[in-house]
Coordinates of C-alpha atoms and ligand atoms in Angstrom, one line a residue:
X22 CA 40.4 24.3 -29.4
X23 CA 40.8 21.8 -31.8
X24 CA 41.1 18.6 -29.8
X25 CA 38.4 15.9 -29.2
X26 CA 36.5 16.5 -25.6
X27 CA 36.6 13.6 -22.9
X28 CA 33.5 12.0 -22.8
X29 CA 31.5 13.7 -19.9
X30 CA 28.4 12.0 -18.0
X31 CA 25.6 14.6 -18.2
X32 CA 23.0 11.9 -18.0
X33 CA 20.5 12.6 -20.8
X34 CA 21.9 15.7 -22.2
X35 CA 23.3 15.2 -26.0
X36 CA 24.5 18.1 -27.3
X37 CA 24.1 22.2 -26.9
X38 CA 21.7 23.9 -29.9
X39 CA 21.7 27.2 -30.9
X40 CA 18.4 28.5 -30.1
X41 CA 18.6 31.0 -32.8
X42 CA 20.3 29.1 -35.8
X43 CA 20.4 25.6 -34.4
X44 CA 24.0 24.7 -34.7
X45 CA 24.7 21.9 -32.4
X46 CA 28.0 21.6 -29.9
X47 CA 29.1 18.8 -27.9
X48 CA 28.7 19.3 -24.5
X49 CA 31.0 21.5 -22.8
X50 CA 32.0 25.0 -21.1
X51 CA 30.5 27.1 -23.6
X52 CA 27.4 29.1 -23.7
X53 CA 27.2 31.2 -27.1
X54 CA 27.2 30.0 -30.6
X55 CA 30.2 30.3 -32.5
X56 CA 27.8 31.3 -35.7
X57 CA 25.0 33.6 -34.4
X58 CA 26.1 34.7 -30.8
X59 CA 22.9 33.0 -29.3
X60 CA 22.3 31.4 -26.2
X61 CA 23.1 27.4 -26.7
X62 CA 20.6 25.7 -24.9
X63 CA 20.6 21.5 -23.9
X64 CA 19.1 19.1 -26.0
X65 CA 18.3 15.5 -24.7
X66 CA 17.8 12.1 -25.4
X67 CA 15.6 10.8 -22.7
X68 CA 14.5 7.1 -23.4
X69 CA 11.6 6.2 -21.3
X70 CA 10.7 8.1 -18.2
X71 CA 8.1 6.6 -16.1
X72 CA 5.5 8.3 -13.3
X73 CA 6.3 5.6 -10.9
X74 CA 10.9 6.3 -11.7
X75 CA 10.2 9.7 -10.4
X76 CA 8.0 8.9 -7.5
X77 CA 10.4 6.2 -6.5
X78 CA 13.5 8.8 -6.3
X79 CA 14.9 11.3 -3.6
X80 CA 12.9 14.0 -2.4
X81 CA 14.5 16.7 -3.5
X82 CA 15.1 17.9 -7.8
X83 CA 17.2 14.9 -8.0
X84 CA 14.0 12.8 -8.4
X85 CA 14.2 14.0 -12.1
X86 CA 17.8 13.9 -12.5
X87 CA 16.5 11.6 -15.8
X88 CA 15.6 14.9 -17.2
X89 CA 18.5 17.0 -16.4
X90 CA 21.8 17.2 -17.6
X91 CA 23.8 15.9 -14.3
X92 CA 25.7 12.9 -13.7
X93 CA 23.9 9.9 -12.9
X94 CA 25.1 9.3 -9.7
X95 CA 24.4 12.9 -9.1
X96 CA 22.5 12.6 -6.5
X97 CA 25.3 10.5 -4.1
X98 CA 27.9 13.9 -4.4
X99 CA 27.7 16.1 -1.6
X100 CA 25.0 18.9 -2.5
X101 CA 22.2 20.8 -0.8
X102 CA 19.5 18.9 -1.8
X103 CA 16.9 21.5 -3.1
X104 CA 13.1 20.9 -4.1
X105 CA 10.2 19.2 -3.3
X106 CA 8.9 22.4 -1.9
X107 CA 5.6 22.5 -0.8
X108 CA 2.6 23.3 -3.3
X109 CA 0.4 25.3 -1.0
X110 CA -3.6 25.0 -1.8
X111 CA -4.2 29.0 -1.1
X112 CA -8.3 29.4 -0.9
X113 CA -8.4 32.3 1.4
X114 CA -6.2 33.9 -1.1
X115 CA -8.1 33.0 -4.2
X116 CA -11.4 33.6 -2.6
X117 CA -10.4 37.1 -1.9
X118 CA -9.0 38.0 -5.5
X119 CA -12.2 36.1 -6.9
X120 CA -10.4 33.2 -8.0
X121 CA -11.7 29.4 -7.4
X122 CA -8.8 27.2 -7.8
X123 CA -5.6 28.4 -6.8
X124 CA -1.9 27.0 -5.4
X125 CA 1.0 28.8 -4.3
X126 CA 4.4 26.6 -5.0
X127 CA 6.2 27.4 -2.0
X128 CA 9.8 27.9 -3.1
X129 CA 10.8 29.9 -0.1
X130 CA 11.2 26.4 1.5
X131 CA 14.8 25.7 -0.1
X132 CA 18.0 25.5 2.1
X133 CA 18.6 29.4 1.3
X134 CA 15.3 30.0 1.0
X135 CA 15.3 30.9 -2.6
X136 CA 14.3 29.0 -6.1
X137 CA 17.8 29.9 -7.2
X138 CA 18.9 26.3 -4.9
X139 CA 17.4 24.5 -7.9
X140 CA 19.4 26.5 -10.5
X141 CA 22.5 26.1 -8.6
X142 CA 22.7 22.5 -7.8
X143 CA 22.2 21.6 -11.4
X144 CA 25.0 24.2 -12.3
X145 CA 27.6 22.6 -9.4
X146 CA 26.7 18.9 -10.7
X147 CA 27.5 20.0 -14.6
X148 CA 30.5 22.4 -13.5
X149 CA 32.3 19.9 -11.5
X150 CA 31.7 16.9 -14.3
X151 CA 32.9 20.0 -16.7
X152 CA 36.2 20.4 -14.9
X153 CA 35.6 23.8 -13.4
X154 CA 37.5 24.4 -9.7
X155 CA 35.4 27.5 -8.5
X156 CA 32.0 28.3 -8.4
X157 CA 31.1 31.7 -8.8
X158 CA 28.3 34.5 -9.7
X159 CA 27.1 37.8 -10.7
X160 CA 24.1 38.2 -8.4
X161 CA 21.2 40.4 -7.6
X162 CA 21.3 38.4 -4.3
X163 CA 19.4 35.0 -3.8
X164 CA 22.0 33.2 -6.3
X165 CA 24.8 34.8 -4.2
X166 CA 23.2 32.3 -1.0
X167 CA 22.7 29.4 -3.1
X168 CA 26.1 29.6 -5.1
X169 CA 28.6 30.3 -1.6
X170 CA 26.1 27.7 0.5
X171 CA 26.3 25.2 -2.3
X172 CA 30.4 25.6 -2.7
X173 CA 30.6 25.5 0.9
X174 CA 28.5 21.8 0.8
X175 CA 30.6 20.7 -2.0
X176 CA 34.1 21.6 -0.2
X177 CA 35.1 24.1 -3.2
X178 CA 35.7 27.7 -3.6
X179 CA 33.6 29.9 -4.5
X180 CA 33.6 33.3 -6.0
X181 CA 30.7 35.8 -5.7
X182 CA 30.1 39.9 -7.2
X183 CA 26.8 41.8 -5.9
X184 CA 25.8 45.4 -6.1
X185 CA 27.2 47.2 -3.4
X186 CA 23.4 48.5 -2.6
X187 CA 21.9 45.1 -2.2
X188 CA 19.6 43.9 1.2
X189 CA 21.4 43.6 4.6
X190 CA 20.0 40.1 4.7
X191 CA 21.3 38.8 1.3
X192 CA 24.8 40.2 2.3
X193 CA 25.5 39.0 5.7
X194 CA 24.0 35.5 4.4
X195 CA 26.3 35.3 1.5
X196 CA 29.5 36.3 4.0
X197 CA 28.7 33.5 6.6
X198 CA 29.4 30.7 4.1
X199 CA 33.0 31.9 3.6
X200 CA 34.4 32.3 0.2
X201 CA 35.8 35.1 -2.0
X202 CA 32.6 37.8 -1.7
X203 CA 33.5 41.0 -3.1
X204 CA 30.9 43.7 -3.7
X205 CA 30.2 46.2 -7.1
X206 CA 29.4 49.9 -6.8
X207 CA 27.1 49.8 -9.4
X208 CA 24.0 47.8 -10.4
X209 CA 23.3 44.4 -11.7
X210 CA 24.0 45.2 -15.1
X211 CA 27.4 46.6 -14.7
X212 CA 28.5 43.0 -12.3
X213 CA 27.4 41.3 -15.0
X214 CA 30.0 42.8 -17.0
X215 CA 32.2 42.7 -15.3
X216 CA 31.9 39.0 -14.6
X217 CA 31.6 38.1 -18.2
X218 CA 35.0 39.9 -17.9
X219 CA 36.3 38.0 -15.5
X220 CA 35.1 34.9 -16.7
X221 CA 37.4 35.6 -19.6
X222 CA 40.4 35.7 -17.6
X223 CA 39.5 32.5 -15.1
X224 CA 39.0 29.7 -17.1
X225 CA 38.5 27.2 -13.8
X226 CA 36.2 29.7 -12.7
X227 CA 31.8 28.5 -13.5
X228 CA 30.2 31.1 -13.3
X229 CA 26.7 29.3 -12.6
X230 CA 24.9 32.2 -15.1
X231 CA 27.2 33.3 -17.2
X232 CA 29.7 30.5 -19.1
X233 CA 27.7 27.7 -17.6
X234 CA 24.1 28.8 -18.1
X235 CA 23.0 26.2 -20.2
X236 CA 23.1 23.8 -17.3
X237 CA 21.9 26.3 -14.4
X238 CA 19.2 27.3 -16.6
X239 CA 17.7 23.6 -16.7
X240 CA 17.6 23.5 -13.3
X241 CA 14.4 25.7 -13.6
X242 CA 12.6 23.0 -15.3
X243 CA 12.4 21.3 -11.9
X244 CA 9.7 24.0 -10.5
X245 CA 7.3 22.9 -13.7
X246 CA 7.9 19.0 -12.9
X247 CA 7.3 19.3 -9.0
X248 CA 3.9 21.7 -9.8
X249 CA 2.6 19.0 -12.4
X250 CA 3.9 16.0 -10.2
X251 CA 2.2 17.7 -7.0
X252 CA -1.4 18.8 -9.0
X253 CA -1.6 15.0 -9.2
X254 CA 0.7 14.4 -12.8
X255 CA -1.5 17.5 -14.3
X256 CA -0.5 20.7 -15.9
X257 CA -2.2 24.0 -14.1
X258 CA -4.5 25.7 -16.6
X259 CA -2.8 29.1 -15.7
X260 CA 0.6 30.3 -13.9
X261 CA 2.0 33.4 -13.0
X262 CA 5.7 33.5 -12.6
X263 CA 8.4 36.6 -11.7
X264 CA 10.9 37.9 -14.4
X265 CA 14.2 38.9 -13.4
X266 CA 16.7 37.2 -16.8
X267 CA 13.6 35.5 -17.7
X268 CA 15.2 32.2 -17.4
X269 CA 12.9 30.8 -14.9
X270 CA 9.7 31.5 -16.9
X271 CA 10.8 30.0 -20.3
X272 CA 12.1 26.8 -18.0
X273 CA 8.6 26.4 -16.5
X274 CA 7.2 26.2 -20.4
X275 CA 10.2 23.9 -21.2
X276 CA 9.4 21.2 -18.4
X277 CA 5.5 21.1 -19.2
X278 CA 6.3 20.8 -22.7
X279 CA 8.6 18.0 -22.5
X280 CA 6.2 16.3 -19.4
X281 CA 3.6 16.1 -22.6
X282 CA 6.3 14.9 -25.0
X283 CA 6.9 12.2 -22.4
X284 CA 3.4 11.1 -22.2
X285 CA 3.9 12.0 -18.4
X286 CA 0.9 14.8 -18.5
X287 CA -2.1 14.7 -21.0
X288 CA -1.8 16.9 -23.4
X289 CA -4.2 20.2 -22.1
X290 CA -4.0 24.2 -22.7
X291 CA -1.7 26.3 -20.4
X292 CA -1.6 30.0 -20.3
X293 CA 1.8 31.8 -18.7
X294 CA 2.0 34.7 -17.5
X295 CA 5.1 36.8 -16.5
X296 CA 5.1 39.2 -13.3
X297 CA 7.5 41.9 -13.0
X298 CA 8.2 45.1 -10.8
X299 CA 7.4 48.6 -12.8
X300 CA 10.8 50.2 -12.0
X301 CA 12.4 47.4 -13.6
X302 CA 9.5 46.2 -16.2
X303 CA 11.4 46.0 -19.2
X304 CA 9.7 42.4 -20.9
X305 CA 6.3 43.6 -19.3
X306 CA 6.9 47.4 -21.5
X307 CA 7.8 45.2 -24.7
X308 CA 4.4 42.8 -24.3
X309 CA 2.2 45.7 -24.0
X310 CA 3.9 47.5 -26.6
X311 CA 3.5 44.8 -28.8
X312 CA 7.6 44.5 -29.7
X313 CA 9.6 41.5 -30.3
X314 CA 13.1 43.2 -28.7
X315 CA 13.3 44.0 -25.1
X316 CA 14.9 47.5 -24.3
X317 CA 17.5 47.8 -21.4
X318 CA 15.9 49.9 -18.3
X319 CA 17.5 50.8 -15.5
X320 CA 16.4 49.4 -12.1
X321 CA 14.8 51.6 -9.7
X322 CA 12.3 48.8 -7.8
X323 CA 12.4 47.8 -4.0
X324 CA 12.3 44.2 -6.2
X325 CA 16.0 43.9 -6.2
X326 CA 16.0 39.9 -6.5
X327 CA 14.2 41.0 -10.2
X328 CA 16.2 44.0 -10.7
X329 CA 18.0 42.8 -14.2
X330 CA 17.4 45.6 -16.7
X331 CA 18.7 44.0 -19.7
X332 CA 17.0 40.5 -19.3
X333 CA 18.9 37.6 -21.2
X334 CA 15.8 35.7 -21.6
X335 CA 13.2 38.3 -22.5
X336 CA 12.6 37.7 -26.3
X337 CA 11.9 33.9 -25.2
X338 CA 9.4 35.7 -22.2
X339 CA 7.5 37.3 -25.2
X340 CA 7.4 34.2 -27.3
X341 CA 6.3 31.9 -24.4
X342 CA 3.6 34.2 -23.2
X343 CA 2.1 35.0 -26.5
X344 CA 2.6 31.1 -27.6
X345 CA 0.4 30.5 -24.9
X346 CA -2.1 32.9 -24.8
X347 CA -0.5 34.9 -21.4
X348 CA 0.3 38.2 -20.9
X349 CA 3.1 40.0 -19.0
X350 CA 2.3 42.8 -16.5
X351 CA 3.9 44.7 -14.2
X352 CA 3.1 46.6 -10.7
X353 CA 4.4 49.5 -8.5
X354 CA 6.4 48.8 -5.7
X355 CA 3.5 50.2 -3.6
X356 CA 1.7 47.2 -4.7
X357 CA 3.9 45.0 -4.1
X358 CA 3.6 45.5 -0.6
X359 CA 0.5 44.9 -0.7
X360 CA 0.9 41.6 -2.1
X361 CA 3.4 40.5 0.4
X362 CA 0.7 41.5 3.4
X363 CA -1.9 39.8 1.0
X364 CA -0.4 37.0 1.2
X365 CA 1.1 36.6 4.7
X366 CA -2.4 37.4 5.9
X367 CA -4.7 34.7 3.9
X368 CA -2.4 32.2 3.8
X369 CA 0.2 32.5 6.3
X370 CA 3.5 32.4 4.2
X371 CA 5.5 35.3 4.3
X372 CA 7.1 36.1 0.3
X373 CA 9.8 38.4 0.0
X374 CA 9.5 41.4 -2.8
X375 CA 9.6 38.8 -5.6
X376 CA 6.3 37.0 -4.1
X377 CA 5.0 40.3 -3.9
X378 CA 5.5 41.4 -7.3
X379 CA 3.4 37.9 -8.3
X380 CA 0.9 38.3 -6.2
X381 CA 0.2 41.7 -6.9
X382 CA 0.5 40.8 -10.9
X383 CA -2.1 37.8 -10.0
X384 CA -4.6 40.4 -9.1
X385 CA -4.2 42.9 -11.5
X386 CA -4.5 40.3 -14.3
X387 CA -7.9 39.6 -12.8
X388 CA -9.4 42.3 -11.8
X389 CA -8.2 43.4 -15.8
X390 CA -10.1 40.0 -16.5
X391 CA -6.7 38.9 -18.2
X392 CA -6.9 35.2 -16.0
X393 CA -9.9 33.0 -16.0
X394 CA -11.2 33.5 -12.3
X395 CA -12.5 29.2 -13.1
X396 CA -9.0 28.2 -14.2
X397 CA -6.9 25.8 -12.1
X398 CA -4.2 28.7 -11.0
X399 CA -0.3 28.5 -9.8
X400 CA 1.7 31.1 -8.7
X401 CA 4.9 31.0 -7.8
X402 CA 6.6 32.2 -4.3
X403 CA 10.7 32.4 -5.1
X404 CA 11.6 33.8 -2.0
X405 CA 11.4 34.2 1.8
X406 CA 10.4 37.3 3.1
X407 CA 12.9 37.1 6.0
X408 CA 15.6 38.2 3.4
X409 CA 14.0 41.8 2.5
X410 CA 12.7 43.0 5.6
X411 CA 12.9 46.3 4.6
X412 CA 10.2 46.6 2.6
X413 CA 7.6 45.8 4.3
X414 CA 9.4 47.3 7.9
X415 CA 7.7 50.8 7.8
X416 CA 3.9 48.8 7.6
X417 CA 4.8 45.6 9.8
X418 CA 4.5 47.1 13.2
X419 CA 3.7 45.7 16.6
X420 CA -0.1 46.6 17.5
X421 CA 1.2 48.4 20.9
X422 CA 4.1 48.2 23.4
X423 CA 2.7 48.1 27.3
X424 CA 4.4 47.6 30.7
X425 CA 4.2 43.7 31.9
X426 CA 1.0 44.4 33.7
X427 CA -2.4 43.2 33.5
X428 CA -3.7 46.6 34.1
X429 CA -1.2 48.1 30.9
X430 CA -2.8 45.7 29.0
X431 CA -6.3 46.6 29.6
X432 CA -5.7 50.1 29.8
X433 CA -4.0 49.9 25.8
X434 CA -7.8 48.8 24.6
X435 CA -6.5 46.1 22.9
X436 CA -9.0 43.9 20.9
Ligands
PLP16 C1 16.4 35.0 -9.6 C2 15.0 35.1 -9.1 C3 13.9 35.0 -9.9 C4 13.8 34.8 -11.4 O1 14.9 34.7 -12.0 P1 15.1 34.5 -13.6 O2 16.4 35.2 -13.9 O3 13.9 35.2 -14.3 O4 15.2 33.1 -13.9 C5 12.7 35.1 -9.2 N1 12.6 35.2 -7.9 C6 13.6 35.3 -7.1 C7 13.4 35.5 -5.7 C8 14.9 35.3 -7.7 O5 15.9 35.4 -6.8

């Protein structure tokens, strides 16, 4: 403390605000306002930022590496190149919920198969330019991939806490990276505790979500740029989007706000709507209740990728969605299986639990006339199903088994 900062190259970014009071930082490691305690969040100065800069850049988030705070030459460091997923035009889907326009952004298609690539890569680019040595996590499981793949492509350590009680899948891929990996007999809440601890103790230590949020948190912005870059530079007139801190919802807003600001997007109505799992529904319970403060559940929800019961960004979840004239709902794990089969079986792509809980959200807020069945609809798919098997195991069965002959076959009375 007390000494002047070397001058770091985080492209655009100017300073960290206080999004409650407003007092401004220069950039740097921190994350909570000396003042107030609330979240610091990047502010920018962008210059001009032209349709035909972005087209002409890589394929992959580093194509708006204008609007992030990263280095410049960002996108020459080793890093795993997320983004550019692919928008999916989903008319089997829509057709069967009653809908006439409707996209699914694809995010399953990142190198762990997870949004949380974007989140992550903006994180490593900020923590390295920051100083940090290690990269590190409290997870609920998708940032533990991205966070020991991402350390693993950028030749540094990295440091990651789960729950103990998390998906096969999500462990054994967060293991084959290498890395310090330690698991948490408890639930997400209590690793986040402890790594807030920890964080305390290990200055060289970024943890991507905890003393470096401001930057990972940006990285969400880039799944609002690709959908209004892919629509054709065009805002969707609705999108539903899963809740787990809340960050990734608020971040959507952010980057069609600013594409307007930019003169990148004309200027249209956009409603936002927040999905989440009923055993872990806390910002869902405080919309419908009509509150301002989210109160702390704890998880119970096959959902575990959304499974944060004391969401940092919830407050912001409630403004965005009532700002905008959304909603946020929330639906049983039941149904969320259905919404994974849903979708695997109109469209073909196969969500894990989080896709589930959108899809399933997506249909309740139309069949409760809550979303325009004539909009111009997004949803969001943040995960591949490959990595929570388990839910939809017991109802994803073979049609029959048969000997390897002919006569089996004809003899089973299959179709
Ligand atoms: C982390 C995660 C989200 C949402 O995260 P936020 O904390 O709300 O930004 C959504 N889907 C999946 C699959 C995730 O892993």
């Amino acid at each position: 403390m007390g000494h002047t900062p070397a001058p770091v190259d985080l492209g655009p970014a100017t300073a960290l605000i206080c999004r409650e009071c407003g007092e401004s930082y220069d950039l740097g490691p921190r994350y909570a306002c000396e003042q107030c305690f609330g979240p610091l969040e990047i502010s920018y100065d962008f210059g001009a930022v032209t349709r035909s800069d972005i087209e002409a850049g890589p394929g992959n988030i580093w194509r708006y590496r204008g609007l992030l705070p990263v280095p410049s030459q960002v996108a020459e460091t080793p890093n795993t190149e997320p983004g550019l997923t692919r928008l999916v035009r989903a008319d089997d889907l829509a057709e069967s919920l009653g809908l006439q326009k409707l996209w699914v952004k694809d995010d399953s298609g990142n190198p762990t198969h997870s949004f949380k690539d974007r989140v992550v890569a903006v994180a490593l680019a900020a923590a390295r330019e920051l100083g940090f040595k290690v990269l590190a996590c409290p997870s609920t499981g998708n940032l533990a991939n991205a966070v020991a793949a991402a350390a693993a492509r950028a030749g540094i350590r990295s440091a990651v806490f789960v729950p103990a009680d998390l998906e096969a899948q999500k462990i054994i891929m967060t293991a084959v990276y290498g890395g310090l990996f330690v698991t948490v007999d408890g639930n997400y809440d209590d690793v986040n505790r402890l790594a807030s601890e920890i964080a305390g103790e290990r200055e060289d230590w970024a943890f991507v979500n905890v003393n470096v949020r401001p930057y990972y948190a940006e990285g969400s912005k880039t799944l609002g740029y690709e959908i209004a870059e892919q629509l054709g530079w065009r805002l969707p007139e609705q999108i539903v989007v899963p809740v787990a801190s809340g960050s990734q919802l608020t971040k959507i807003d952010k980057a069609f706000r600013e594409l307007i600001a930019l003169g990148l997007v004309e200027d249209r109505p956009y409603k936002v709507f927040g999905a989440q799992a009923a055993g872990c529904g806390p910002v869902a319970a405080a919309f419908k209740a009509g509150h301002d403060v989210v109160r702390p559940v704890r998880p119970d929800t096959i959902a575990k990728s959304l499974a944060i019961g004391n969401p940092a960004d919830g407050p912001y979840v409630l403004d965005v969605a009532r700002r905008t004239g959304g909603a946020v709902e929330d639906v049983t794990d039941a149904e969320v299986v259905e919404g994974i089969q849903l979708l695997a079986r109109t469209e073909g792509i196969f969500s894990e639990t989080a896709g589930g809980v959108v899809v399933a959200t997506l249909r309740k807020l139309v069949s409760a006339g809550r979303l325009d069945p004539a909009a111009e609809t997004v949803i969001i798919n943040s995960g591949d199903g490959l990595k929570t098997l388990d839910a939809v195991a017991p109802v994803a069965r073979p049609s029959a088994n048969i000997a390897p002959s002919l006569e089996a076959f004809r003899k089973a009375g299959l179709g």
